[in-house]
Short mmCIF file of C-alpha atoms in Angstrom, two decimals:
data_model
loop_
_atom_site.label_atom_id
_atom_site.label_comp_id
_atom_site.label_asym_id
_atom_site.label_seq_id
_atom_site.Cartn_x
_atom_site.Cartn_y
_atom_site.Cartn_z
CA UNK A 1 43.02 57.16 7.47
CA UNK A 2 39.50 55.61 6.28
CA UNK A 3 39.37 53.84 10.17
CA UNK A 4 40.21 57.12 12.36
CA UNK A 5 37.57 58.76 13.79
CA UNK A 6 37.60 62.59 15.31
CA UNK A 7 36.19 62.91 18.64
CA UNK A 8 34.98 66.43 20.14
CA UNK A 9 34.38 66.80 23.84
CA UNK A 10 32.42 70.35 25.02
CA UNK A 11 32.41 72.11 27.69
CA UNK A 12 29.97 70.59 30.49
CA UNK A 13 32.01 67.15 29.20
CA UNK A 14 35.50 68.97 30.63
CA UNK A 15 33.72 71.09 33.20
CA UNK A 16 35.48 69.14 36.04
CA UNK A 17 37.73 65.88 37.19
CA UNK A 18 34.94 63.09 36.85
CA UNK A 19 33.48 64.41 33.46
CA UNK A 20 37.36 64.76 31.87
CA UNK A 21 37.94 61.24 33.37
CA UNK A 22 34.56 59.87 31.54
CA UNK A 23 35.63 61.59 28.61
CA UNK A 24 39.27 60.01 28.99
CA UNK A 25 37.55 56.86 29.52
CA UNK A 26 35.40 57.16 26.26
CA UNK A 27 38.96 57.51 24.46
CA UNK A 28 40.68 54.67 25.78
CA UNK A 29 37.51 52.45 25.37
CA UNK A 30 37.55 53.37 21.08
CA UNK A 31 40.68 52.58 19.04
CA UNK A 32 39.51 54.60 16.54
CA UNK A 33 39.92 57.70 18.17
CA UNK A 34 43.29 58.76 17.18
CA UNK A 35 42.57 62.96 17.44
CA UNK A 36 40.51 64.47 20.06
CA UNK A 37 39.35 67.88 20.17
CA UNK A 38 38.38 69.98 23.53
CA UNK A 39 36.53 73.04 24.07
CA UNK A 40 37.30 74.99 27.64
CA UNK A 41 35.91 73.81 30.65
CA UNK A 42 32.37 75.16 31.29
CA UNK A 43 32.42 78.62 32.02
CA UNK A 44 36.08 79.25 31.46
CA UNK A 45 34.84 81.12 27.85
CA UNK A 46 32.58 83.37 29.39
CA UNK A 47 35.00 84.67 32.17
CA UNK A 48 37.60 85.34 29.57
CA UNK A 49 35.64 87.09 27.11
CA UNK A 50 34.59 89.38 29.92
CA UNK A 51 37.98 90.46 30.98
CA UNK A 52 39.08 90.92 26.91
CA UNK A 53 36.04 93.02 27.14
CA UNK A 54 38.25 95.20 29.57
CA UNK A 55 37.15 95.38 32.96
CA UNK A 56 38.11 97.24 36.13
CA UNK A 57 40.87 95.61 38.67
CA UNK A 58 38.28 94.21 41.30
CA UNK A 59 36.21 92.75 39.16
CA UNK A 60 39.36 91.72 37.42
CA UNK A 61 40.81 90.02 40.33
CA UNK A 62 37.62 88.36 40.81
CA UNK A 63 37.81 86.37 37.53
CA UNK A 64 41.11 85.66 37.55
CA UNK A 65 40.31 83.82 41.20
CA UNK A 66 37.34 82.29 39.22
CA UNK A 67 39.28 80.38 36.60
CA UNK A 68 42.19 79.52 38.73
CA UNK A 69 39.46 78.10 41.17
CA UNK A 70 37.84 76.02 38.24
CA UNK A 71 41.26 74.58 36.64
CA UNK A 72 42.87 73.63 40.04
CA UNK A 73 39.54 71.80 41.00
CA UNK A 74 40.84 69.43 38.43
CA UNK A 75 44.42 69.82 38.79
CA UNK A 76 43.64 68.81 42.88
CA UNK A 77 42.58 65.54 41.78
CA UNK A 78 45.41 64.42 40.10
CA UNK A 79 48.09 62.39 41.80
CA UNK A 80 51.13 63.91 40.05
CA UNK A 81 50.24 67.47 39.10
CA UNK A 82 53.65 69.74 39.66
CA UNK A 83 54.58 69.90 36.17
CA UNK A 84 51.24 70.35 34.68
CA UNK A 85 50.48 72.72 37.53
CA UNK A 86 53.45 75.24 36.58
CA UNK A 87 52.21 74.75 32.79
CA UNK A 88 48.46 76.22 34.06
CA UNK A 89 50.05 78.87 36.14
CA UNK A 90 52.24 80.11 33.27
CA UNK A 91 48.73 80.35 31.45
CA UNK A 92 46.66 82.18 34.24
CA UNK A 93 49.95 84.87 34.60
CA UNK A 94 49.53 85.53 30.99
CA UNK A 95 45.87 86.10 31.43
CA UNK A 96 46.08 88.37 33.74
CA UNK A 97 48.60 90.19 31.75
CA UNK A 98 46.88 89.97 28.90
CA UNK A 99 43.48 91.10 30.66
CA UNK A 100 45.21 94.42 32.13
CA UNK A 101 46.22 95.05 29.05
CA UNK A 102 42.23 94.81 27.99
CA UNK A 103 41.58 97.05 30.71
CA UNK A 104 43.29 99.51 29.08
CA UNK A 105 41.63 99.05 25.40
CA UNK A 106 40.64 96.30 23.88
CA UNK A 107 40.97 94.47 20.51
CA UNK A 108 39.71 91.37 18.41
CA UNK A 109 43.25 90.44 18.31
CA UNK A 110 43.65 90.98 21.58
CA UNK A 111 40.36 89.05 22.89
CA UNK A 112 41.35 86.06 20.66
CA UNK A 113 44.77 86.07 22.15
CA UNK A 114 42.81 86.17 25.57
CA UNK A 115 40.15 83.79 24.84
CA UNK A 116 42.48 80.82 23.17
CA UNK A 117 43.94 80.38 26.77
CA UNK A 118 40.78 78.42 28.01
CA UNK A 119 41.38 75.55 25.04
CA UNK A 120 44.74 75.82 26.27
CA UNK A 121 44.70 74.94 29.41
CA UNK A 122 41.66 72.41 29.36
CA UNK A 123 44.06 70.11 26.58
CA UNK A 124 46.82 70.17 28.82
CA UNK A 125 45.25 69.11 31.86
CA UNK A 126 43.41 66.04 29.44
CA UNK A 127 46.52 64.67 28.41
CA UNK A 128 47.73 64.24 31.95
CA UNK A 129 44.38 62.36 32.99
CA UNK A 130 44.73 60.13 30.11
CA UNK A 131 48.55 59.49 32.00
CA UNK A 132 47.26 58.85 34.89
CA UNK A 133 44.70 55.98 33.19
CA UNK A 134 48.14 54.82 32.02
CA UNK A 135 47.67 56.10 28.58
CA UNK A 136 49.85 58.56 26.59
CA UNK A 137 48.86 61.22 24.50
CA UNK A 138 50.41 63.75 22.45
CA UNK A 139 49.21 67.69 22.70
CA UNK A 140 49.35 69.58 19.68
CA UNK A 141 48.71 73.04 19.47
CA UNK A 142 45.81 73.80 16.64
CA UNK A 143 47.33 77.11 15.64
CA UNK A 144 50.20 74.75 13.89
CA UNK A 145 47.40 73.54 11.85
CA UNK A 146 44.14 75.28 11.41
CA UNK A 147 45.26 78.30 8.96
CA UNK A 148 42.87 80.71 9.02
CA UNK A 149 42.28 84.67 7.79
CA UNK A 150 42.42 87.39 10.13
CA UNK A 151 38.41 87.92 10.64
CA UNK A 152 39.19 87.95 14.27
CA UNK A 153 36.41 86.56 16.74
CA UNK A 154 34.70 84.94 13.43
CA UNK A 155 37.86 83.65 11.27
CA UNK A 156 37.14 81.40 7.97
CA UNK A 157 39.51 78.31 7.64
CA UNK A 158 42.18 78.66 4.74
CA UNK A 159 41.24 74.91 3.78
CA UNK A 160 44.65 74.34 1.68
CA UNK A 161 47.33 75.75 3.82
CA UNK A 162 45.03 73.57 6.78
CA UNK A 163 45.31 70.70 4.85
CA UNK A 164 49.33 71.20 4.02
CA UNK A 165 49.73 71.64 7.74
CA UNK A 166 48.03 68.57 8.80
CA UNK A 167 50.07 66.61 6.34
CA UNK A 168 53.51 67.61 7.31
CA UNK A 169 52.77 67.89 11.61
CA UNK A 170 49.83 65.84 11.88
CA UNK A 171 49.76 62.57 9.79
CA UNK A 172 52.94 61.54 10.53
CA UNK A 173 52.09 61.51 14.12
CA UNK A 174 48.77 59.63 13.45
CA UNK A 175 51.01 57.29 11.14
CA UNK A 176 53.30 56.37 14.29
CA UNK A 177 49.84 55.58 16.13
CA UNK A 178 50.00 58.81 18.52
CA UNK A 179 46.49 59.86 19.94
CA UNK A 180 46.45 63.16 19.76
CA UNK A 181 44.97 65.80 22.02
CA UNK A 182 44.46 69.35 20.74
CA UNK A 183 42.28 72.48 21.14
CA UNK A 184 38.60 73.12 19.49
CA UNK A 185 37.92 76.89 18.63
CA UNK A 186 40.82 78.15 17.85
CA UNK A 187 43.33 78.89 15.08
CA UNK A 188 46.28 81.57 13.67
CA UNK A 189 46.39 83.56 10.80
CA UNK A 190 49.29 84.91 8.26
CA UNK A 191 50.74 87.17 10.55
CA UNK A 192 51.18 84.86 13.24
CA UNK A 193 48.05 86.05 15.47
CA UNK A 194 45.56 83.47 16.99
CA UNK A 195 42.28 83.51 15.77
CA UNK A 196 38.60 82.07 16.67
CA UNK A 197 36.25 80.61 14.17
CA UNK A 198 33.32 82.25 16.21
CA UNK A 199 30.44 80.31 17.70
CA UNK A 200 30.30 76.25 17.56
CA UNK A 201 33.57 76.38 17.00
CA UNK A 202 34.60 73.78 18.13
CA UNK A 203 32.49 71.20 16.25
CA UNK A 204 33.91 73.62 12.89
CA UNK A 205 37.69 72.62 14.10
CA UNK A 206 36.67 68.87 14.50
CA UNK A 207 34.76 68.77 11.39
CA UNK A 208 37.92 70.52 9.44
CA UNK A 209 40.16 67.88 11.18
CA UNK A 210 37.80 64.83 9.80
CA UNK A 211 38.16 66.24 6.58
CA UNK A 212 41.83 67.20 6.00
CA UNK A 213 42.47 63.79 7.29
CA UNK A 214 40.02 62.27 5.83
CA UNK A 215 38.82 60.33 8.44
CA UNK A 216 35.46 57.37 9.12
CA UNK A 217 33.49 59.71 11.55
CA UNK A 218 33.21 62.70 13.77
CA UNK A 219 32.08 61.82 17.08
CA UNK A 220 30.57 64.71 18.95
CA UNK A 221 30.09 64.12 23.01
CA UNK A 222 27.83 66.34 24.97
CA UNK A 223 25.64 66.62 27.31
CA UNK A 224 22.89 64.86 25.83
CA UNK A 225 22.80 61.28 24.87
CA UNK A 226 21.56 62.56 20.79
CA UNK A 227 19.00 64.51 19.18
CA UNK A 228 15.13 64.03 20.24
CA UNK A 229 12.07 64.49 18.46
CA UNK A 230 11.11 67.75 20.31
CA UNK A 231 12.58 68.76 23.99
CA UNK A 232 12.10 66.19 26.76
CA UNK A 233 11.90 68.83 28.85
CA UNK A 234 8.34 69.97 27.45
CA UNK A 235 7.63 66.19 25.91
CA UNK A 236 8.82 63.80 28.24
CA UNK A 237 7.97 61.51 25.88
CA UNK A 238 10.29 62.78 23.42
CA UNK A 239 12.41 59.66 21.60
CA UNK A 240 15.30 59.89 20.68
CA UNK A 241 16.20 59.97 16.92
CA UNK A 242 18.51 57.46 15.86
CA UNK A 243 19.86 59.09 12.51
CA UNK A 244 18.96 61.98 10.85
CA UNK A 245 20.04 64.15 7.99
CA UNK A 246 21.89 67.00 7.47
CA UNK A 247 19.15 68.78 6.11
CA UNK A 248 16.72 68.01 9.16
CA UNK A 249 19.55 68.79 11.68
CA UNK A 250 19.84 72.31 9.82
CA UNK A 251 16.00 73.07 9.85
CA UNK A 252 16.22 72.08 14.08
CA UNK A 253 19.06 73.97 14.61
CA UNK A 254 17.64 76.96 12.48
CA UNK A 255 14.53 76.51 14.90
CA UNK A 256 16.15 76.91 18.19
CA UNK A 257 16.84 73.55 18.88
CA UNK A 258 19.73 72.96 21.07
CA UNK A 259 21.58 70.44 18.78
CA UNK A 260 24.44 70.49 16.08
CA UNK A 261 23.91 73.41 13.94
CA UNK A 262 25.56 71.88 10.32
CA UNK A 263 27.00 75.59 9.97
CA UNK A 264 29.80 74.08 12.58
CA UNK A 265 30.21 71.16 10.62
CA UNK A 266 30.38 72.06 6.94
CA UNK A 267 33.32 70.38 6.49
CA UNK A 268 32.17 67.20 7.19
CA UNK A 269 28.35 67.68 5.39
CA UNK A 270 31.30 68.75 2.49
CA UNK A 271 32.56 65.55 2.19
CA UNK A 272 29.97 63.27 3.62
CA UNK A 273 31.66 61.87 6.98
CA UNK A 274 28.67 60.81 9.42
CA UNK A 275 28.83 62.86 12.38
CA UNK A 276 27.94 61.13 15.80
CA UNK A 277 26.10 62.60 19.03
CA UNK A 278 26.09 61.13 22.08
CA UNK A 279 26.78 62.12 25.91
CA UNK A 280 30.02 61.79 27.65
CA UNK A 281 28.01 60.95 30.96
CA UNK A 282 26.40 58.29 29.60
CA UNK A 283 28.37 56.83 26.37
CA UNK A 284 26.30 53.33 26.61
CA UNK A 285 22.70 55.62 26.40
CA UNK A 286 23.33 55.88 22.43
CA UNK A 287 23.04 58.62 20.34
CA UNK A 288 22.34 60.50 17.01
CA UNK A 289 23.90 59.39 13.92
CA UNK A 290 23.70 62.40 11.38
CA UNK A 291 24.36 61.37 7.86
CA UNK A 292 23.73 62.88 4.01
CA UNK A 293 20.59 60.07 3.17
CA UNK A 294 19.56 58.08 6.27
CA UNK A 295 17.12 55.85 5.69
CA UNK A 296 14.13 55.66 6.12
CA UNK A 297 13.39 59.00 6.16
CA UNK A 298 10.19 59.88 8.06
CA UNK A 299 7.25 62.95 7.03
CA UNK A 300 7.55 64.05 10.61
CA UNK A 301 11.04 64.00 12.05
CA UNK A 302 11.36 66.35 15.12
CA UNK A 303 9.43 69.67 16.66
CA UNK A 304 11.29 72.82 17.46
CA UNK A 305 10.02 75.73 19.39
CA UNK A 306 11.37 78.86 19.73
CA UNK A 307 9.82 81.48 21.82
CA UNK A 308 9.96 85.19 22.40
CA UNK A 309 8.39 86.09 18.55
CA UNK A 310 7.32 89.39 17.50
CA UNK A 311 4.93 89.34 14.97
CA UNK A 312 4.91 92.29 12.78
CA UNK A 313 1.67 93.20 10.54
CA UNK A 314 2.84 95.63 7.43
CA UNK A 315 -0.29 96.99 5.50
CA UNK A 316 0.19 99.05 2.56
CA UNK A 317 -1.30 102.47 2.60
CA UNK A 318 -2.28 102.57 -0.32
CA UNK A 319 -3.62 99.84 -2.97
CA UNK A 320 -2.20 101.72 -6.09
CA UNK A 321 1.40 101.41 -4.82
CA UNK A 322 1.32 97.81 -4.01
CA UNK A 323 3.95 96.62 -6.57
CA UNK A 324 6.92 98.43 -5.08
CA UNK A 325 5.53 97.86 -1.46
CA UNK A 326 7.62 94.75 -0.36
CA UNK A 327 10.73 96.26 -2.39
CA UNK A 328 10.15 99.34 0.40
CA UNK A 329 9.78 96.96 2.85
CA UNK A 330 12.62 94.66 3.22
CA UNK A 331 14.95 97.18 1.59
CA UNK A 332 13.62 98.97 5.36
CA UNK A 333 14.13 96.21 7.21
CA UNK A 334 17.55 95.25 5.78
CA UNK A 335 18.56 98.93 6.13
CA UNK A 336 17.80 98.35 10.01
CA UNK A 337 19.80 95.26 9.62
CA UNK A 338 16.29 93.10 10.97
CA UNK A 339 16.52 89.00 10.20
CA UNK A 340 13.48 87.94 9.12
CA UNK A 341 12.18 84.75 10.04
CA UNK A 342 9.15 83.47 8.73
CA UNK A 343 6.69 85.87 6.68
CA UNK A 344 3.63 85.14 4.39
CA UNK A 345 1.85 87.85 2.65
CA UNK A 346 -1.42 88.76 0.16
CA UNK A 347 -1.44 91.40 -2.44
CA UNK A 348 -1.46 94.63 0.07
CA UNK A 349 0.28 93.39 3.15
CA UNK A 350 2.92 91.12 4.76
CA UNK A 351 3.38 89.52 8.34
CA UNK A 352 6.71 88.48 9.43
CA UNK A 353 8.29 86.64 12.50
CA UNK A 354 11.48 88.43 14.00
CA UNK A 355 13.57 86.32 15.56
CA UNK A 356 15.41 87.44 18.83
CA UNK A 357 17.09 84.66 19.71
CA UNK A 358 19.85 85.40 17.45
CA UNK A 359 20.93 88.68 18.97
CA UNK A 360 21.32 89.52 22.28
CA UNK A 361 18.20 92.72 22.86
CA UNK A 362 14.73 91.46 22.75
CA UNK A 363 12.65 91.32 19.57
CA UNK A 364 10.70 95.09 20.82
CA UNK A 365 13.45 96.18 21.53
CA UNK A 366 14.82 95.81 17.98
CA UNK A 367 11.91 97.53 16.86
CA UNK A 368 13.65 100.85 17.05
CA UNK A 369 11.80 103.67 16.89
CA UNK A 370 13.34 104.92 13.88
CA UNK A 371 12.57 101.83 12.45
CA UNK A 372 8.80 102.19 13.14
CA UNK A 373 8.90 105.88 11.78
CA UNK A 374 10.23 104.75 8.77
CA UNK A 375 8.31 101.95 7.94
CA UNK A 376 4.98 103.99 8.81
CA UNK A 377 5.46 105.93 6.29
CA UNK A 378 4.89 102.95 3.65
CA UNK A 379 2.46 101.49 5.91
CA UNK A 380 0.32 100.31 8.88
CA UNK A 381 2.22 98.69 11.43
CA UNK A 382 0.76 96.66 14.00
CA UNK A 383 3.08 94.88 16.51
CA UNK A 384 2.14 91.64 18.26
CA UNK A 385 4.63 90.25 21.15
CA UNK A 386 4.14 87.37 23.67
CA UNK A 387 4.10 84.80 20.82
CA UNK A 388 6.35 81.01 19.91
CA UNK A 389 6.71 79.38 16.66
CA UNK A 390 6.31 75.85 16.55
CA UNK A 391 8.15 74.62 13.31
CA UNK A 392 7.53 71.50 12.38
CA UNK A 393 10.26 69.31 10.65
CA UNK A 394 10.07 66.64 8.34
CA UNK A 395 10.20 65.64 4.62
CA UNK A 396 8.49 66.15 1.80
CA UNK A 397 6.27 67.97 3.68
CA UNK A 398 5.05 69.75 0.71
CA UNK A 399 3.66 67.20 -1.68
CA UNK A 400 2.11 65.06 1.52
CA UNK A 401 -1.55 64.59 1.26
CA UNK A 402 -3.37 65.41 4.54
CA UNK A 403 -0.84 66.99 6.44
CA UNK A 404 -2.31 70.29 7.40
CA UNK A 405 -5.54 67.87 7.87
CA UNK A 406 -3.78 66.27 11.16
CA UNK A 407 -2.05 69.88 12.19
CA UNK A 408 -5.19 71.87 12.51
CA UNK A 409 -7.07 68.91 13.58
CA UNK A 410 -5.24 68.09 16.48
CA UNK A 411 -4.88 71.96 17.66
CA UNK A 412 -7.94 72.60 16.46
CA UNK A 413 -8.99 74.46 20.21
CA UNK A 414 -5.99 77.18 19.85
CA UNK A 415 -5.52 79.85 17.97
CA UNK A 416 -3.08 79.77 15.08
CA UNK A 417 -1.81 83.62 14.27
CA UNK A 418 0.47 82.42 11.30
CA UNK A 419 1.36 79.87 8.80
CA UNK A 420 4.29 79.23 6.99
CA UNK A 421 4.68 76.00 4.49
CA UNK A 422 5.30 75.79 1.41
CA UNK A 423 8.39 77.19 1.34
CA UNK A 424 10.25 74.53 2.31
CA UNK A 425 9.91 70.84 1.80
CA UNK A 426 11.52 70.21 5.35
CA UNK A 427 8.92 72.69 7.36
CA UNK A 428 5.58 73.99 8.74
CA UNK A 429 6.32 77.05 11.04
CA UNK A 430 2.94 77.40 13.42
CA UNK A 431 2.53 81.09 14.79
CA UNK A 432 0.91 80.39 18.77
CA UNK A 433 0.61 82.39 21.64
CA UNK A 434 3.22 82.23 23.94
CA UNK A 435 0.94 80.38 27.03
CA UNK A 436 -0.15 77.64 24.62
CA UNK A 437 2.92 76.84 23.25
CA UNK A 438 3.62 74.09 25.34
CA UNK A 439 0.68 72.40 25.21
CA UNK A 440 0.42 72.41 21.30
CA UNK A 441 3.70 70.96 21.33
CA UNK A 442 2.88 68.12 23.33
CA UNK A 443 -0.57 67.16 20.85
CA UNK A 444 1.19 67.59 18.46
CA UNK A 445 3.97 65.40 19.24
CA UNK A 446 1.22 62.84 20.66
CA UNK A 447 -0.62 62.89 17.03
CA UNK A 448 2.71 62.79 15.31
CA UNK A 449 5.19 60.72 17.04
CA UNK A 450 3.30 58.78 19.69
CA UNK A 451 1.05 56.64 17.91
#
């Protein structure tokens, strides 16, 4: 199937009737396209993992009204909706059902059950768009093919029985020249249950499809028309980056950057199928090809920032015990179960970066107190908050001559808390107070990428 390509439409690009009918559009336009993937309709996710978290009837009643209100605003538009209609009803009843029964105690099994609806219903309604554009479609249901364990909210992909599955159902459908519609996310294990392959997992799902089917591309359409160099929203000078590689998207997406994290796409870094970004509201803006060696590959590729750092300063007590001190310290940290981000250190202490942005309390607030108790007792601890990390992301930063020459020498006026290079040959991480951040973004991006 060396000429089929995958295509994965998000949420904001099924969020409502003229973004499913660009997306439909898209389809049509591409031969290639033979299997298309769909997350839920912005915002249907979130409402349904609030009622599996169990919630009381009010409030229930008021979600319930909430996705009805954002599937029929779709369903409204279409000329000839009574059959797909009673399909989407069926759905919403068994939500509800499904959701009372949350009310009343909750389960992974349970919320997966609950949360697989949204994919559900935003497939069904596709295929009947693409009818009315006078196009037919086939709508699979994943579960029949993505086999997965039963890690429920975060299940891994059984990659043989997967691949067995999309042999017998789905090739021979692709064979007859079907397109085929089916849901991102989602999958079922041994016993029968449906499962979800946890964040970005939709992108994992069209990724596993490209791969089992061995297909050209994956073609991922989003809201933005590719990957930049930093965000336009702080740079509006930012360019877009026409292809990248797997590393660089990796060190970006490690750094905050809203963009494909590779995580979501092993299966396709696995076996080297370019992946493709581009937006669904704007298909002829371009977009980011993201490939194993693109060429030419750049020193400076991109500039992520990621704010709300805590900067912890560790200083050992006591010079004679320095050679067990970082032992004592991460086995602390790890103990507290504390991601580290970035850290450099001399003989008798360490500072490191905690990242927030990966769990939902702040970065003080994961500073516990026990935490600080404990670690006090190998050390000083000094605690500094209201700071961003500006990574910087290239290659072969390492063995370039002059590069921390043009960092420091373009932000020469600001204060630098923290370094961090070295490690890596595809990053600098710059420690900067929060207020500045901004603005050394943008010199830096002028000395880097604008000249």
């Amino acid at each position: 199937m060396s000429h089929l390509s995958v295509a994965k439409f998000g949420g904001t690009s099924v969020a409502n009737f003229p973004a499913m009918n660009a997306c439909a559009k898209i389809v049509i336009a591409d031969p290639n396209t033979r299997v298309v993937v769909l997350s839920a309709s912005a915002g249907v996710t979130n409402i349904l993992v609030a009622l599996a978290n169990g919630c009381e009837t009010e409030q229930r009643t008021k979600y319930l009204d909430e996705l009805r209100t954002i599937q029929y605003n779709i369903l409204d538009e279409l000329k000839n909706n009574k059959v797909i209609s009673e399909e989407i009803d069926r759905l919403l009843a068994n939500i509800a059902s499904l959701s009372e029964a949350a009310s009343l105690a909750t389960s992974p099994a349970l919320t997966d059950e609950l949360i697989s609806h949204g994919e559900m219903m935003s497939t069904l309604i596709f295929v009947e768009v693409l009818r009315e554009l006078q196009t037919n479609a086939t709508w699979v249901d994943v579960r029949q093919l993505v086999a997965t364990n039963s890690n429920y909210g975060k299940a891994a992909p059984d990659d043989a029985k997967t691949q067995k599955n999309c042999d017998n159902i789905l090739k021979p459908l692709l064979n007859r020249g079907e397109l085929v519609i089916t849901q991102g996310f989602i999958g079922r294990d041994e016993k029968g249950k449906t499962t979800t392959l946890g964040r970005g997992g939709s992108d994992y799902s069209a990724a596993l499809l490209a791969e089992v089917l061995d297909a050209k591309d994956v073609l991922i359409w989003t809201d933005v028309p590719g990957i930049y160099t930093t965000d336009p929203r702080v740079v509006p000078a930012a360019q877009k980056i026409d292809t990248m590689s797997f590393a660089e998207a990796a060190e970006m997406a490690t750094f905050g950057a809203k963009v494909l994290h590779p995580a979501t796409l092993l299966p396709a870094v696995r076996s080297n199928i370019p992946v493709y970004v581009g937006s669904s509201k704007d298909p002829a803006a371009g977009g980011t090809w993201v490939t194993r060696d693109p060429q030419p590959r750049p020193i400076f590729r991109a500039i992520a920032l990621r704010r709300d750092q805590t900067l912890l300063t560790l200083s050992s007590l006591s010079m004679l015990h320095a050679q067990g001190f970082l032992a004592n310290v991460f086995n602390i940290l790890a103990k507290h179960k504390i991601s580290v981000d970035t850290i450099t250190t001399s003989e008798v202490s360490i500072a490191l970066t905690l990242d927030k942005t990966g769990s939902a309390s702040s970065g003080a607030n994961m500073l516990s107190n026990e935490l600080l108790t404990e670690l006090s007792e190998v050390c000083n601890v000094k605690v500094d908050t209201g700071l961003s990390l500006v990574a910087l992301i290239g290659n072969d930063l390492h063995i370039t001559a002059g590069v921390a020459k043009r960092l420091f020498g373009t932000i020469e006026h600001y204060n630098v808390r923290m370094v961090s290079y070295g490690a890596s040959t595809n990053n600098i991480c710059l420690l900067v107070q929060s207020q500045h951040a901004d603005e050394v973004v943008r010199l830096l991006h002028a000395e880097l990428f604008e000249k």
